[in-house]
PDB file of C-alpha atoms in Angstrom:
ATOM      1  CA  UNK D1497     237.283  64.432  15.463  1.00 57.00           C
ATOM      2  CA  UNK D1498     239.169  67.666  16.080  1.00 54.00           C
ATOM      3  CA  UNK D1499     237.726  70.735  14.332  1.00 57.00           C
ATOM      4  CA  UNK D1500     239.844  73.585  13.045  1.00 53.00           C
ATOM      5  CA  UNK D1501     238.549  77.087  12.456  1.00 57.00           C
ATOM      6  CA  UNK D1502     239.550  79.029   9.378  1.00 50.00           C
ATOM      7  CA  UNK D1503     240.454  82.691   9.958  1.00 54.00           C
ATOM      8  CA  UNK D1504     238.004  85.264   8.588  1.00 53.00           C
ATOM      9  CA  UNK D1505     238.636  86.521   5.086  1.00 49.00           C
ATOM     10  CA  UNK D1506     240.482  89.803   5.051  1.00 43.00           C
ATOM     11  CA  UNK D1507     238.158  91.379   2.512  1.00 41.00           C
ATOM     12  CA  UNK D1508     235.017  90.666   4.542  1.00 47.00           C
ATOM     13  CA  UNK D1509     233.859  93.129   7.171  1.00 44.00           C
ATOM     14  CA  UNK D1510     232.024  90.409   9.095  1.00 43.00           C
ATOM     15  CA  UNK D1511     233.943  88.079  11.311  1.00 45.00           C
ATOM     16  CA  UNK D1512     232.840  84.691   9.976  1.00 44.00           C
ATOM     17  CA  UNK D1513     234.531  81.418  10.909  1.00 49.00           C
ATOM     18  CA  UNK D1514     233.801  78.054   9.341  1.00 45.00           C
ATOM     19  CA  UNK D1515     234.416  74.810  11.196  1.00 56.00           C
ATOM     20  CA  UNK D1516     236.429  72.569   8.861  1.00 55.00           C
ATOM     21  CA  UNK D1517     238.177  69.321   9.673  1.00 57.00           C
ATOM     22  CA  UNK D1518     241.796  69.131   8.538  1.00 49.00           C
ATOM     23  CA  UNK D1519     241.328  65.917   6.466  1.00 53.00           C
ATOM     24  CA  UNK D1520     238.398  67.505   4.614  1.00 47.00           C
ATOM     25  CA  UNK D1521     240.465  70.605   3.932  1.00 40.00           C
ATOM     26  CA  UNK D1522     243.345  68.512   2.530  1.00 44.00           C
ATOM     27  CA  UNK D1523     241.011  66.384   0.413  1.00 45.00           C
ATOM     28  CA  UNK D1524     239.742  69.565  -1.246  1.00 40.00           C
ATOM     29  CA  UNK D1525     243.094  71.319  -1.642  1.00 42.00           C
ATOM     30  CA  UNK D1526     245.287  68.378  -2.666  1.00 43.00           C
ATOM     31  CA  UNK D1527     243.664  67.716  -6.078  1.00 42.00           C
ATOM     32  CA  UNK D1528     243.858  71.426  -6.898  1.00 39.00           C
ATOM     33  CA  UNK D1529     247.560  71.485  -6.058  1.00 44.00           C
ATOM     34  CA  UNK D1530     248.283  68.341  -8.080  1.00 45.00           C
ATOM     35  CA  UNK D1531     246.430  69.649 -11.121  1.00 44.00           C
ATOM     36  CA  UNK D1532     248.605  72.745 -10.952  1.00 46.00           C
ATOM     37  CA  UNK D1533     251.729  70.576 -11.078  1.00 51.00           C
ATOM     38  CA  UNK D1534     251.223  69.779 -14.744  1.00 50.00           C
ATOM     39  CA  UNK D1535     248.844  72.443 -15.936  1.00 63.00           C
ATOM     40  CA  UNK D1536     251.266  73.824 -18.508  1.00 79.00           C
ATOM     41  CA  UNK D1537     250.109  73.626 -22.139  1.00 82.00           C
ATOM     42  CA  UNK D1538     252.785  71.027 -22.927  1.00 89.00           C
ATOM     43  CA  UNK D1539     251.819  68.755 -20.010  1.00 92.00           C
ATOM     44  CA  UNK D1540     255.086  68.995 -18.031  1.00 94.00           C
ATOM     45  CA  UNK D1541     256.827  71.144 -15.427  1.00 94.00           C
ATOM     46  CA  UNK D1542     260.476  71.405 -14.480  1.00 92.00           C
ATOM     47  CA  UNK D1543     260.772  70.112 -10.924  1.00 90.00           C
ATOM     48  CA  UNK D1544     264.407  70.481 -10.081  1.00 84.00           C
ATOM     49  CA  UNK D1545     267.804  71.354 -11.450  1.00 84.00           C
ATOM     50  CA  UNK D1546     270.880  69.575 -10.126  1.00 79.00           C
ATOM     51  CA  UNK D1547     273.855  71.671 -11.158  1.00 77.00           C
ATOM     52  CA  UNK D1548     276.332  69.384  -9.382  1.00 74.00           C
ATOM     53  CA  UNK D1549     275.000  66.342 -11.280  1.00 80.00           C
ATOM     54  CA  UNK D1550     274.337  68.332 -14.462  1.00 89.00           C
ATOM     55  CA  UNK D1551     270.755  67.086 -14.524  1.00 92.00           C
ATOM     56  CA  UNK D1552     267.234  68.447 -14.805  1.00 93.00           C
ATOM     57  CA  UNK D1553     264.068  66.650 -13.609  1.00 93.00           C
ATOM     58  CA  UNK D1554     260.518  66.999 -14.957  1.00 94.00           C
ATOM     59  CA  UNK D1555     257.084  65.853 -13.786  1.00 94.00           C
ATOM     60  CA  UNK D1556     254.655  65.107 -16.610  1.00 93.00           C
ATOM     61  CA  UNK D1557     251.270  63.683 -17.449  1.00 92.00           C
ATOM     62  CA  UNK D1558     251.863  60.758 -19.852  1.00 91.00           C
ATOM     63  CA  UNK D1559     248.527  61.377 -21.586  1.00 91.00           C
ATOM     64  CA  UNK D1560     249.115  65.090 -22.236  1.00 92.00           C
ATOM     65  CA  UNK D1561     252.880  65.533 -22.492  1.00 94.00           C
ATOM     66  CA  UNK D1562     254.429  67.107 -25.559  1.00 95.00           C
ATOM     67  CA  UNK D1563     257.598  64.981 -25.500  1.00 95.00           C
ATOM     68  CA  UNK D1564     259.343  67.064 -28.174  1.00 96.00           C
ATOM     69  CA  UNK D1565     258.802  70.244 -26.131  1.00 96.00           C
ATOM     70  CA  UNK D1566     260.133  68.537 -22.986  1.00 96.00           C
ATOM     71  CA  UNK D1567     263.220  67.337 -24.885  1.00 96.00           C
ATOM     72  CA  UNK D1568     263.720  70.850 -26.285  1.00 96.00           C
ATOM     73  CA  UNK D1569     263.392  72.405 -22.810  1.00 95.00           C
ATOM     74  CA  UNK D1570     265.988  69.986 -21.408  1.00 95.00           C
ATOM     75  CA  UNK D1571     268.368  70.760 -24.287  1.00 96.00           C
ATOM     76  CA  UNK D1572     267.822  74.486 -23.745  1.00 95.00           C
ATOM     77  CA  UNK D1573     268.657  74.079 -20.039  1.00 94.00           C
ATOM     78  CA  UNK D1574     271.827  72.149 -20.901  1.00 94.00           C
ATOM     79  CA  UNK D1575     272.946  74.699 -23.495  1.00 94.00           C
ATOM     80  CA  UNK D1576     272.354  77.570 -21.031  1.00 92.00           C
ATOM     81  CA  UNK D1577     274.790  75.786 -18.706  1.00 90.00           C
ATOM     82  CA  UNK D1578     277.482  75.261 -21.347  1.00 92.00           C
ATOM     83  CA  UNK D1579     276.711  71.699 -22.476  1.00 93.00           C
ATOM     84  CA  UNK D1580     275.914  70.303 -25.924  1.00 94.00           C
ATOM     85  CA  UNK D1581     273.624  67.304 -25.297  1.00 95.00           C
ATOM     86  CA  UNK D1582     270.647  66.429 -23.072  1.00 96.00           C
ATOM     87  CA  UNK D1583     270.437  62.662 -22.536  1.00 95.00           C
ATOM     88  CA  UNK D1584     267.283  61.090 -21.134  1.00 95.00           C
ATOM     89  CA  UNK D1585     267.899  58.638 -18.302  1.00 92.00           C
ATOM     90  CA  UNK D1586     265.463  55.874 -17.224  1.00 88.00           C
ATOM     91  CA  UNK D1587     262.182  57.170 -15.723  1.00 83.00           C
ATOM     92  CA  UNK D1588     262.183  57.927 -12.005  1.00 86.00           C
ATOM     93  CA  UNK D1589     259.638  56.703  -9.471  1.00 87.00           C
ATOM     94  CA  UNK D1590     256.849  59.200  -8.860  1.00 87.00           C
ATOM     95  CA  UNK D1591     254.969  59.827  -5.644  1.00 87.00           C
ATOM     96  CA  UNK D1592     251.884  60.936  -7.589  1.00 86.00           C
ATOM     97  CA  UNK D1593     250.120  57.904  -9.148  1.00 86.00           C
ATOM     98  CA  UNK D1594     248.851  59.589 -12.338  1.00 88.00           C
ATOM     99  CA  UNK D1595     252.042  61.512 -13.102  1.00 91.00           C
ATOM    100  CA  UNK D1596     255.539  60.381 -14.058  1.00 92.00           C
ATOM    101  CA  UNK D1597     259.005  61.861 -13.573  1.00 93.00           C
ATOM    102  CA  UNK D1598     261.769  62.058 -16.167  1.00 93.00           C
ATOM    103  CA  UNK D1599     265.364  63.216 -15.816  1.00 94.00           C
ATOM    104  CA  UNK D1600     267.932  64.345 -18.356  1.00 96.00           C
ATOM    105  CA  UNK D1601     271.667  64.647 -17.861  1.00 95.00           C
ATOM    106  CA  UNK D1602     273.745  67.250 -19.645  1.00 95.00           C
ATOM    107  CA  UNK D1603     277.015  66.345 -21.352  1.00 94.00           C
ATOM    108  CA  UNK D1604     279.427  67.429 -24.033  1.00 92.00           C
ATOM    109  CA  UNK D1605     279.247  66.148 -27.596  1.00 86.00           C
ATOM    110  CA  UNK D1606     282.149  63.997 -28.765  1.00 83.00           C
ATOM    111  CA  UNK D1607     283.925  65.815 -31.563  1.00 78.00           C
ATOM    112  CA  UNK D1608     284.932  63.627 -34.520  1.00 79.00           C
ATOM    113  CA  UNK D1609     288.258  64.301 -36.208  1.00 74.00           C
TER     114      UNK D1609
END
């Protein structure tokens, strides 16, 4: 197994190196990164904005999501870009097993005469 050496911490005056294998390092860092993906109080984060498609994509935790806040955020995004309505499209496949992805498309409201 190949060992990698972490550089010494900048704040330490001693030059200390720790032998750490890359898989071990990833197994420690990956959960911390994934938790940060949906650590907002409402249980969702905006992943991407597709101006050409007039869409916005969110990643959310189905157990913690505040759906009304996510809907409101999507509508706010659409209104900031000159549209009237945010329409939810079918859920997207997610690469993270415990989290889901949702997309909304922006459109104009049909005016009744």
